[in-house]
Short mmCIF file of C-alpha atoms in Angstrom, two decimals:
data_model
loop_
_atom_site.label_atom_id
_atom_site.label_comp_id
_atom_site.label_asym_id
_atom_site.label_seq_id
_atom_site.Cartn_x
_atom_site.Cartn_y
_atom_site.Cartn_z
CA UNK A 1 -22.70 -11.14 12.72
CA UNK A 2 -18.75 -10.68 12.83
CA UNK A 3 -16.68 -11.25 16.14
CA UNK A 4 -16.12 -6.71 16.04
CA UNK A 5 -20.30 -6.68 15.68
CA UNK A 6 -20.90 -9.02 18.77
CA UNK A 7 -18.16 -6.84 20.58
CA UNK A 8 -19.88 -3.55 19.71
CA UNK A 9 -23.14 -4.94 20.55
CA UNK A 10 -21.91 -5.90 24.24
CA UNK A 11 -20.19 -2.61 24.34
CA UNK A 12 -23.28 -0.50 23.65
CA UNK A 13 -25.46 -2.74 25.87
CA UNK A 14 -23.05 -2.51 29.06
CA UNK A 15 -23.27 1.36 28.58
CA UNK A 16 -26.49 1.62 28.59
CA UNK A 17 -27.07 -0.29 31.75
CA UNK A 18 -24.10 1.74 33.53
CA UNK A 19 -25.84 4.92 32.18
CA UNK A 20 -29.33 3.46 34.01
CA UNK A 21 -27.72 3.55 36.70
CA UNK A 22 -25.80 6.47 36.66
CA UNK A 23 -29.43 8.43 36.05
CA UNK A 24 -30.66 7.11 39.42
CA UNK A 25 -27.27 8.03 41.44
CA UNK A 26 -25.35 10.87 39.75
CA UNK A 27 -27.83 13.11 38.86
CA UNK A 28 -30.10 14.81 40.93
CA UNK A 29 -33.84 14.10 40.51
CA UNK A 30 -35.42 16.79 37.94
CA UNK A 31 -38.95 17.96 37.57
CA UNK A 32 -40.53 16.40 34.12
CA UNK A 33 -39.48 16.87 31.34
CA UNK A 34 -35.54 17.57 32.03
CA UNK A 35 -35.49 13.66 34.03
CA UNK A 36 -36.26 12.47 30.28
CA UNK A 37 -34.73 14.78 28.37
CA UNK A 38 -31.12 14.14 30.36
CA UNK A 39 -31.78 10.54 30.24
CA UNK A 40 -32.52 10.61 26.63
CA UNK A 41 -29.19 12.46 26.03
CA UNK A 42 -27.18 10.08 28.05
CA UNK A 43 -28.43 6.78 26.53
CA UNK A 44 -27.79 8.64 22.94
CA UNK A 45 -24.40 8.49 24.24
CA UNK A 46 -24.45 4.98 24.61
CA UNK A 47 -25.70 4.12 21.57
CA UNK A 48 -22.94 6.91 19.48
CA UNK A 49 -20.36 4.05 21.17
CA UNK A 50 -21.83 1.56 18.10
CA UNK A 51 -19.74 4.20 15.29
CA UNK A 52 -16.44 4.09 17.56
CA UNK A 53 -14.37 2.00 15.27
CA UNK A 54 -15.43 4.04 12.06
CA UNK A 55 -15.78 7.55 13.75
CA UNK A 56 -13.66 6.95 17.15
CA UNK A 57 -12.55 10.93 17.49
CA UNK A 58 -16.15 12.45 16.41
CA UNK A 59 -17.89 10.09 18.80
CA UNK A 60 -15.74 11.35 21.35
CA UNK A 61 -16.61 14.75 20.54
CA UNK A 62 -19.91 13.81 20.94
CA UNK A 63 -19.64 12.39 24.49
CA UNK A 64 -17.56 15.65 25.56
CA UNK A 65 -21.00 17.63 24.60
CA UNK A 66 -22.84 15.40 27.29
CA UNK A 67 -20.43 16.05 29.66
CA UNK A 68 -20.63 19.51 29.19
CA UNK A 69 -24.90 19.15 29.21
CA UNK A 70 -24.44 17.05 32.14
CA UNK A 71 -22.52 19.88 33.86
CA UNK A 72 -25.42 22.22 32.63
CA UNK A 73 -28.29 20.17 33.45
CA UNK A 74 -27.50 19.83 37.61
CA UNK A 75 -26.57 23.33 37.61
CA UNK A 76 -27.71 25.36 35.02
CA UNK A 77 -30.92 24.08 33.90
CA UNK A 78 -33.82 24.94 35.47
CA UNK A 79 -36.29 22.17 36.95
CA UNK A 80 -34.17 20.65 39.58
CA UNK A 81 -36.10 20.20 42.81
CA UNK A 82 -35.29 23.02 45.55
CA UNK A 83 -32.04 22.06 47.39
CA UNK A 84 -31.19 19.24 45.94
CA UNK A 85 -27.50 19.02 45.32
CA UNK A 86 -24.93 16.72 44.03
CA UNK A 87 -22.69 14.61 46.48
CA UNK A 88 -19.40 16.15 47.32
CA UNK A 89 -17.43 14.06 46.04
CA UNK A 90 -19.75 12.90 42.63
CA UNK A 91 -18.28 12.90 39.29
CA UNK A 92 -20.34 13.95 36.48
CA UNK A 93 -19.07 12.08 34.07
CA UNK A 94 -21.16 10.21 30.99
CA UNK A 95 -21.08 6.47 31.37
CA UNK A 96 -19.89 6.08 27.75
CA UNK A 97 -16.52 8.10 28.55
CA UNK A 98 -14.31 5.47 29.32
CA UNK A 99 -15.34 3.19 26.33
CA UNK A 100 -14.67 6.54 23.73
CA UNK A 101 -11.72 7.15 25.53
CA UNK A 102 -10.40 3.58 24.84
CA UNK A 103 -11.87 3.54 21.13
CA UNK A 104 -9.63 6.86 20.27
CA UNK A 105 -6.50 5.11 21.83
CA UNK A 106 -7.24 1.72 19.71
CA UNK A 107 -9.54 3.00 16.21
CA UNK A 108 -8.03 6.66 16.19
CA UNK A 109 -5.43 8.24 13.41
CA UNK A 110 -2.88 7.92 16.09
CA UNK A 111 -2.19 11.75 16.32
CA UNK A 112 -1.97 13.97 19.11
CA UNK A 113 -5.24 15.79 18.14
CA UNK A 114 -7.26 12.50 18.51
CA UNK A 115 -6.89 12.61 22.66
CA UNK A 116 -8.05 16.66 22.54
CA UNK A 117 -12.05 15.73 23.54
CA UNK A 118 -10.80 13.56 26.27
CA UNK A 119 -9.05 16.14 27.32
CA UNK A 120 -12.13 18.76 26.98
CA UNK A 121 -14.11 15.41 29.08
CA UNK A 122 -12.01 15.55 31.86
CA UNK A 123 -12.04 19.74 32.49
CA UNK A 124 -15.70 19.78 32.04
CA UNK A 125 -15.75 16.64 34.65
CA UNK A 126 -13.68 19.19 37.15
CA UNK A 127 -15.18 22.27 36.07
CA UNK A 128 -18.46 20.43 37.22
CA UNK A 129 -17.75 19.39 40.50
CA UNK A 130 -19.95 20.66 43.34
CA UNK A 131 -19.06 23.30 45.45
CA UNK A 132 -18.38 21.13 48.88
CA UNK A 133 -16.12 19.21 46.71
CA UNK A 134 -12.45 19.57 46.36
CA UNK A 135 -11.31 19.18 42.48
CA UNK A 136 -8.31 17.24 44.20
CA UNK A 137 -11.06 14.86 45.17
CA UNK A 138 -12.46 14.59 41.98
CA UNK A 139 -9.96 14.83 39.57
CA UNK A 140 -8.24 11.24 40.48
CA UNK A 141 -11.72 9.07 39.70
CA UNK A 142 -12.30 10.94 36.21
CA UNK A 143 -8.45 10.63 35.19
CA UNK A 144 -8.83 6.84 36.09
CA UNK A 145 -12.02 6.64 34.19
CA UNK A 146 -10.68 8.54 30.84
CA UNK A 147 -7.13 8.12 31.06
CA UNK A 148 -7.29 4.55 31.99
CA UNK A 149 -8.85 3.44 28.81
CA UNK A 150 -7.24 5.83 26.63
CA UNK A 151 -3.71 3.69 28.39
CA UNK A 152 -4.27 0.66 28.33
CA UNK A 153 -6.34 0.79 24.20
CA UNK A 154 -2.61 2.66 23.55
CA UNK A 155 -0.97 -0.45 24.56
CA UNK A 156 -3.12 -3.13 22.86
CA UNK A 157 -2.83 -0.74 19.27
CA UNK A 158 1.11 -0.55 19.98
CA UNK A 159 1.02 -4.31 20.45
CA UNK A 160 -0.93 -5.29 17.49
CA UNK A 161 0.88 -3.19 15.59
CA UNK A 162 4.62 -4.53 16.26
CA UNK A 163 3.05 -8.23 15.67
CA UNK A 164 1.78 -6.86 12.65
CA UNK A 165 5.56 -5.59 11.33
CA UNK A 166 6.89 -8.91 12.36
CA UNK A 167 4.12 -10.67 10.67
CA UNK A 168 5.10 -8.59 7.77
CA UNK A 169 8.73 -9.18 8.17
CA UNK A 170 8.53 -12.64 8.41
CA UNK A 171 6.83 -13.09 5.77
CA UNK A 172 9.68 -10.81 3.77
CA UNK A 173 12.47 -13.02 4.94
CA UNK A 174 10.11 -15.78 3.59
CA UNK A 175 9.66 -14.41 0.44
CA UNK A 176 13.75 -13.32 0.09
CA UNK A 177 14.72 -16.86 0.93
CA UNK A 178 12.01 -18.13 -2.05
CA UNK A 179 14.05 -15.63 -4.40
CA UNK A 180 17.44 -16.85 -3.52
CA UNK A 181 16.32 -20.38 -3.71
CA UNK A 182 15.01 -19.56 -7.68
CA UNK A 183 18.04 -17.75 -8.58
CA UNK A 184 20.18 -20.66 -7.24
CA UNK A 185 18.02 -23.43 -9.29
CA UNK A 186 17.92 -20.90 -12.46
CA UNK A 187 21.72 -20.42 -12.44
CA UNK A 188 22.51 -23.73 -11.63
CA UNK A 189 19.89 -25.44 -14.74
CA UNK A 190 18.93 -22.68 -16.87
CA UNK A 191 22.14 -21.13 -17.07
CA UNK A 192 24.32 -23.93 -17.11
CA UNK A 193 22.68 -25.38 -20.33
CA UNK A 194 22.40 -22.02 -22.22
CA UNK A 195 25.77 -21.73 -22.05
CA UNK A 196 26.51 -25.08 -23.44
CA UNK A 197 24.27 -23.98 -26.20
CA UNK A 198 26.58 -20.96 -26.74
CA UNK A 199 29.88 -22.96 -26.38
CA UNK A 200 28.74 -25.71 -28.87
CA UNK A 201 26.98 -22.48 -31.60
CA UNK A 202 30.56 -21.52 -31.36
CA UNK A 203 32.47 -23.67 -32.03
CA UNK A 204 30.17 -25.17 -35.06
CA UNK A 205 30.45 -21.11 -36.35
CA UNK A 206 34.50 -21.96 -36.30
CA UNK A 207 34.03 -25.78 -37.58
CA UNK A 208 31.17 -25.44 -40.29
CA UNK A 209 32.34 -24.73 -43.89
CA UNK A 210 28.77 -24.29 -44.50
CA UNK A 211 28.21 -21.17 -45.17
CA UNK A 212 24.17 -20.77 -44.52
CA UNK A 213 25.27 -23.24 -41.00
CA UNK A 214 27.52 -20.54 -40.22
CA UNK A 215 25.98 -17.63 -39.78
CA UNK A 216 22.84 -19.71 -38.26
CA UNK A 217 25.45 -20.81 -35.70
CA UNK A 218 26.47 -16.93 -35.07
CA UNK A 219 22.95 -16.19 -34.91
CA UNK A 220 21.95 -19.20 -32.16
CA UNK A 221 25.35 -17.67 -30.49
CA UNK A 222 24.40 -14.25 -30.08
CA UNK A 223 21.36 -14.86 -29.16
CA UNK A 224 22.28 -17.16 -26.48
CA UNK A 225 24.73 -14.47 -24.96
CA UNK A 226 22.16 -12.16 -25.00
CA UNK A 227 20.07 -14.44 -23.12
CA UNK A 228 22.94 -15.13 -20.82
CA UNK A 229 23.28 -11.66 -19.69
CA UNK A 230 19.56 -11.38 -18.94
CA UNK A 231 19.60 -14.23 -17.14
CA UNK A 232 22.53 -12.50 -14.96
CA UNK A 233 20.35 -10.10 -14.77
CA UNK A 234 17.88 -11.73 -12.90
CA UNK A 235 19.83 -14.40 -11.52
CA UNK A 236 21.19 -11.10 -9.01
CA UNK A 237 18.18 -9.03 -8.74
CA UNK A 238 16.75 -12.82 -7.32
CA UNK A 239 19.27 -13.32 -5.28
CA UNK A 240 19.01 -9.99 -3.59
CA UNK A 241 18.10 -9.45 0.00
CA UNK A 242 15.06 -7.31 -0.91
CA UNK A 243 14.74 -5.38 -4.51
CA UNK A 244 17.09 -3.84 -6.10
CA UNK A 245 19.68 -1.27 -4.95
CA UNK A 246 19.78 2.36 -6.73
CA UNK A 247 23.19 2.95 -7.34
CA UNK A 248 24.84 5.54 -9.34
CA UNK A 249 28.13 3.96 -9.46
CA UNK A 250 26.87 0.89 -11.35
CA UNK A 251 27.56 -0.27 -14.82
CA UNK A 252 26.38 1.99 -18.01
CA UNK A 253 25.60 1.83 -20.89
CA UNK A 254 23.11 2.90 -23.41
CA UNK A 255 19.48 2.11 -24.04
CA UNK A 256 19.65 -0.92 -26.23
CA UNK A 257 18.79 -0.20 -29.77
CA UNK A 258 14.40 -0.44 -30.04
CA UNK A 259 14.72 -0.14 -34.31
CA UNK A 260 15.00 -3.34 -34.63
CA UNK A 261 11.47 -3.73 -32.93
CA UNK A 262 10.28 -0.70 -34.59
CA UNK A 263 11.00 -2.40 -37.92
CA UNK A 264 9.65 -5.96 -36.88
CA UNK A 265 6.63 -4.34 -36.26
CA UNK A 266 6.31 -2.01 -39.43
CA UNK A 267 6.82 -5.07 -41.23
CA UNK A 268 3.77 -6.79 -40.61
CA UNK A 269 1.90 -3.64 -41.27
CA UNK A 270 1.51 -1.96 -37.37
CA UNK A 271 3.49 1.68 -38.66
CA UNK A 272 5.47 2.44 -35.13
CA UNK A 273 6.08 6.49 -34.23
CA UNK A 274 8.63 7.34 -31.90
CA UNK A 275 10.00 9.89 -30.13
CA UNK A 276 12.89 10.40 -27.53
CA UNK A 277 12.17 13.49 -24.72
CA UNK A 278 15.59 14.49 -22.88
CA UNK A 279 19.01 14.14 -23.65
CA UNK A 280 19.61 10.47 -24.28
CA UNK A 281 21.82 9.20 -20.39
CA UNK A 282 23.60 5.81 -19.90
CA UNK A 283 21.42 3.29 -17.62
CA UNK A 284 22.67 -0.12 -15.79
CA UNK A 285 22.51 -2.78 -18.50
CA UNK A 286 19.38 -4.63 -16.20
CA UNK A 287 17.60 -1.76 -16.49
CA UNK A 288 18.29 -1.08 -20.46
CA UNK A 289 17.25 -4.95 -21.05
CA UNK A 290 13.92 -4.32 -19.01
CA UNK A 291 13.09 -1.43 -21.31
CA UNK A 292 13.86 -3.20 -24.21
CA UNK A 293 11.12 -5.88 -23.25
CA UNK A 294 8.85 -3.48 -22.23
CA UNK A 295 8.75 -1.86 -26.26
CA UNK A 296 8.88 -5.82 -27.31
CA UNK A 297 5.90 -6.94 -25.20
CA UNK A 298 3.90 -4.20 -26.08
CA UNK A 299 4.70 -4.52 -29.69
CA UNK A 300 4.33 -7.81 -30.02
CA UNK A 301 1.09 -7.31 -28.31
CA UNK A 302 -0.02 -4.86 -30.50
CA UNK A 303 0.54 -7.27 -33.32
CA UNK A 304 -1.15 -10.16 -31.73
CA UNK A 305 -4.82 -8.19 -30.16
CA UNK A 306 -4.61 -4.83 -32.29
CA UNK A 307 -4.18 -4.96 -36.00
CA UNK A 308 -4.42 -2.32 -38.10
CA UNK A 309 -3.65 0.23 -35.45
CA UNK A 310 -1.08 2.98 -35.25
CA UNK A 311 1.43 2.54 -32.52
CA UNK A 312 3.42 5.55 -30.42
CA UNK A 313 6.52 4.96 -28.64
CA UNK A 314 8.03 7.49 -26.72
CA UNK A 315 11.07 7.74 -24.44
CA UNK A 316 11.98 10.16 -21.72
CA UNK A 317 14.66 10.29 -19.98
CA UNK A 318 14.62 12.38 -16.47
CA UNK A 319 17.37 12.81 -13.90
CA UNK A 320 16.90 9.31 -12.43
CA UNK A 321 14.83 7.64 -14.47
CA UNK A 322 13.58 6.47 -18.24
CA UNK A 323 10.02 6.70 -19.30
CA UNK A 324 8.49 4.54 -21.68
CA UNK A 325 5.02 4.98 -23.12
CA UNK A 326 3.71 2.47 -25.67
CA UNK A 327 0.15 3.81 -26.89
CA UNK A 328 -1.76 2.15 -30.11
CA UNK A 329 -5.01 3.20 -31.23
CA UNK A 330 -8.04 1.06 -31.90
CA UNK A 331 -7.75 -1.61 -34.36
CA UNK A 332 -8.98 -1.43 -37.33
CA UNK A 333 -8.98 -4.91 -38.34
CA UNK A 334 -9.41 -8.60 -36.79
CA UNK A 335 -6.44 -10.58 -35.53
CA UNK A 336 -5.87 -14.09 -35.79
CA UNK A 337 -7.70 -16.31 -33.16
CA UNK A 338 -5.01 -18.58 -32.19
CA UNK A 339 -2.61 -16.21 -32.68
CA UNK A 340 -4.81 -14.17 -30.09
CA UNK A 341 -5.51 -16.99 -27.61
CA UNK A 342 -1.68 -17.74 -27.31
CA UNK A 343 -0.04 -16.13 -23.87
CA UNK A 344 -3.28 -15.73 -21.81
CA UNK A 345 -1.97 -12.10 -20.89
CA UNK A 346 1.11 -14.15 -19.39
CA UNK A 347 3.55 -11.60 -20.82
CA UNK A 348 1.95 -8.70 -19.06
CA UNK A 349 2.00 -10.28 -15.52
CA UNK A 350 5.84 -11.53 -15.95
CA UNK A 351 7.20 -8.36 -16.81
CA UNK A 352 5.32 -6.39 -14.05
CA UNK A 353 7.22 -8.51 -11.69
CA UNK A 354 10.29 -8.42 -13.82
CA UNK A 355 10.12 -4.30 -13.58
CA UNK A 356 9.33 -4.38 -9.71
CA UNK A 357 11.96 -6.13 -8.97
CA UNK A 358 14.19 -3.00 -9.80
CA UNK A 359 11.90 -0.75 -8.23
CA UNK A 360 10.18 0.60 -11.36
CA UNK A 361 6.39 0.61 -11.91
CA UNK A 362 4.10 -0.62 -14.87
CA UNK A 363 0.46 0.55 -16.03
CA UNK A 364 -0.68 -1.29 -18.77
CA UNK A 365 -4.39 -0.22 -19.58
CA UNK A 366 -6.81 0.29 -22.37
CA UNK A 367 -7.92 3.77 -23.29
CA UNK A 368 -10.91 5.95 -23.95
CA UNK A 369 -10.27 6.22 -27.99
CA UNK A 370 -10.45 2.05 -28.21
CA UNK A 371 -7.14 1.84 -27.79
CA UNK A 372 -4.09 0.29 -25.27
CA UNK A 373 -1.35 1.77 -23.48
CA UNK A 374 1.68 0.40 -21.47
CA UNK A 375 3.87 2.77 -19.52
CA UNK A 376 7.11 2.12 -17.42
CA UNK A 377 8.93 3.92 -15.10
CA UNK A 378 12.36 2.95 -14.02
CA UNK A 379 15.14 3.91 -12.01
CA UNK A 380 18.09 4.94 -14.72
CA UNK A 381 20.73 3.02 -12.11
CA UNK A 382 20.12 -0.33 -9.89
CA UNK A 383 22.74 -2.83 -8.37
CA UNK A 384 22.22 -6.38 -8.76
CA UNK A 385 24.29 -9.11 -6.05
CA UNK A 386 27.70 -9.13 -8.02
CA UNK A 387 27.13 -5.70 -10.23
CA UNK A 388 29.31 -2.67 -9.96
CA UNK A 389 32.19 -4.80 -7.38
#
């Protein structure tokens, strides 16, 4: 049994006993069967207290009724022995009040509505009083015994909850300093030797008089500037304080040409659909890169799990952001093993966190007809440290 068990165990047990003895000195003695049936009621009460953290605002609710039989019981209900009366200055109260009236405060939505049965507790508490009693008398015990609770659970909730935010922002300035120290050790290593790569491609594409040499030089060169600016890219959305900025005055440009995937794919037999929805806008280079390896992981995918298939791309562009929707139906044939094996669904994982760091979203998922689908929704304009200055 958890720690929150053992607690509600205690909790129920203490007001039972405090409801024992509230039978023998609150209420007046009553003729069987009201003595048991009031009794019965009361202890109900008690045990209702074992559903505060799940259902702190019905049990509640539920101990407002007993007040409000309580009330009935000494002077309604017939039974009670001839002249007996209540002390003046009793309080018919249930002994499980104060513990609802705490759970609410601590368990509750938070909302104004939650405290409403308290509030129906304590009139029927003062509506109850006898008639040698002033409510003035009265009304200072049951606000203690509601209002006290419902206080002091406030406090404790508004306490765990502003260790929980710095809890959580701790562990954000934790996970921002983790960023900036990758970005630093990816632009200092990684970048540092790609561009050497690119310098030296260059300058054998101006050396070479090999012909074959040259253009595999201006190949290995563009290639390596194209993984420059990615790594840009992420070098700044890394060493961001938190994701990435929406911006509209940041850099634009269009969505990177996806028919040179469309046509890698085609031409190991997957035939590739597309279709564009909206007028075709200008999006910050990060975000037209992301895209572009969003179509390439899917299609490459595709290739790899789901030969044979038919693949649908579509693009949509909306006021603020591009949608892209990758669907392929079943395969209809078996792909290669190793081929298959290769990755380990690595791809998938590294550009979901690729896409969240610019605040876009990816659901990659299989589908009723035996097929897959990836889709990817991202802001048309983000700032990166160092973009759009």
């Amino acid at each position: 049994m958890g720690r929150a068990r053992i607690v509600d165990v205690g909790v129920v047990a203490l007001a039972g006993l405090l409801t024992s003895v509230n039978m023998a000195t609150q209420i007046p003695a009553f003729r069987a069967p009201y003595d048991a049936i009031v009794g019965g009621l009361l202890l109900t009460g008690a045990l209702s207290l074992w559903f505060r953290r799940r259902a702190p605002v019905p049990v509640a609710w539920f101990i407002a009724g007993l007040a409000a039989m309580l009330v009935a019981a000494v002077w309604m209900w017939p039974g009670a022995e001839p002249g007996t009366q209540s002390e003046a200055d009793s309080t018919l109260l249930p002994a499980a009040a104060p513990f609802a009236a705490y759970s609410v405060a601590v368990f509750g939505r938070g909302r104004r509505s939650d405290l409403l049965p308290l509030a129906v507790v304590v009139g029927i508490a003062c509506l109850g009083v006898p008639p040698a009693a002033r409510v003035s008398i009265v009304i200072g015990p049951v606000l203690t015994l509601v209002g006290g609770p419902a206080v002091l659970g406030r406090y404790l909730r508004a306490r765990a909850e502003r260790r929980e935010r710095e809890h959580q922002l701790s562990a954000e300035r934790a996970r921002i300093r983790e960023r900036q120290r990758l970005a630093a050790e990816v632009h200092d290593i990684v970048s540092h030797r790609v561009s050497v790569m690119v310098l030296q491609a260059g300058a054998l594409h101006l050396t070479t008089a090999d012909e074959s040499a040259r253009r595999a030089a201006g190949e290995l060169r563009a290639t390596g500037c194209q993984a420059l600016a990615e790594l840009r890219d992420l070098v700044g959305l890394l060493s961001a304080d938190g994701p990435a900025q929406t911006s509209a005055h940041a850099d634009r440009e269009p969505l990177p040409d996806l028919s040179v995937l469309v046509e890698s794919s085609e031409s190991v037999g997957i035939p590739v659909e597309t279709r564009t929805v909206g007028d075709p806008a200008l999006v910050s280079p990060a975000v037209g890169r992301t895209v572009y390896r969003v179509v390439q992981e899917a299609l490459t995918n595709v290739t790899k799990h789901a030969p044979g298939s038919r693949v649908r791309l579509e693009v949509r562009y909306l006021p603020a952001e591009v949608e892209v929707s990758i669907h392929n139906t079943a395969p209809t044939g078996t792909g290669d093993a190793a081929l298959t094996s290769a990755g380990g669904g690595a791809g998938l994982l590294g550009l979901r966190r690729r896409i969240e760091l610019i605040n876009g979203t990816l659901r990659a998922e299989p589908c009723a007809d035996g097929g897959f689908r990836v889709d990817a929704w991202l802001p048309s304009f983000v700032r990166a440290t160092g973009e759009g200055r």
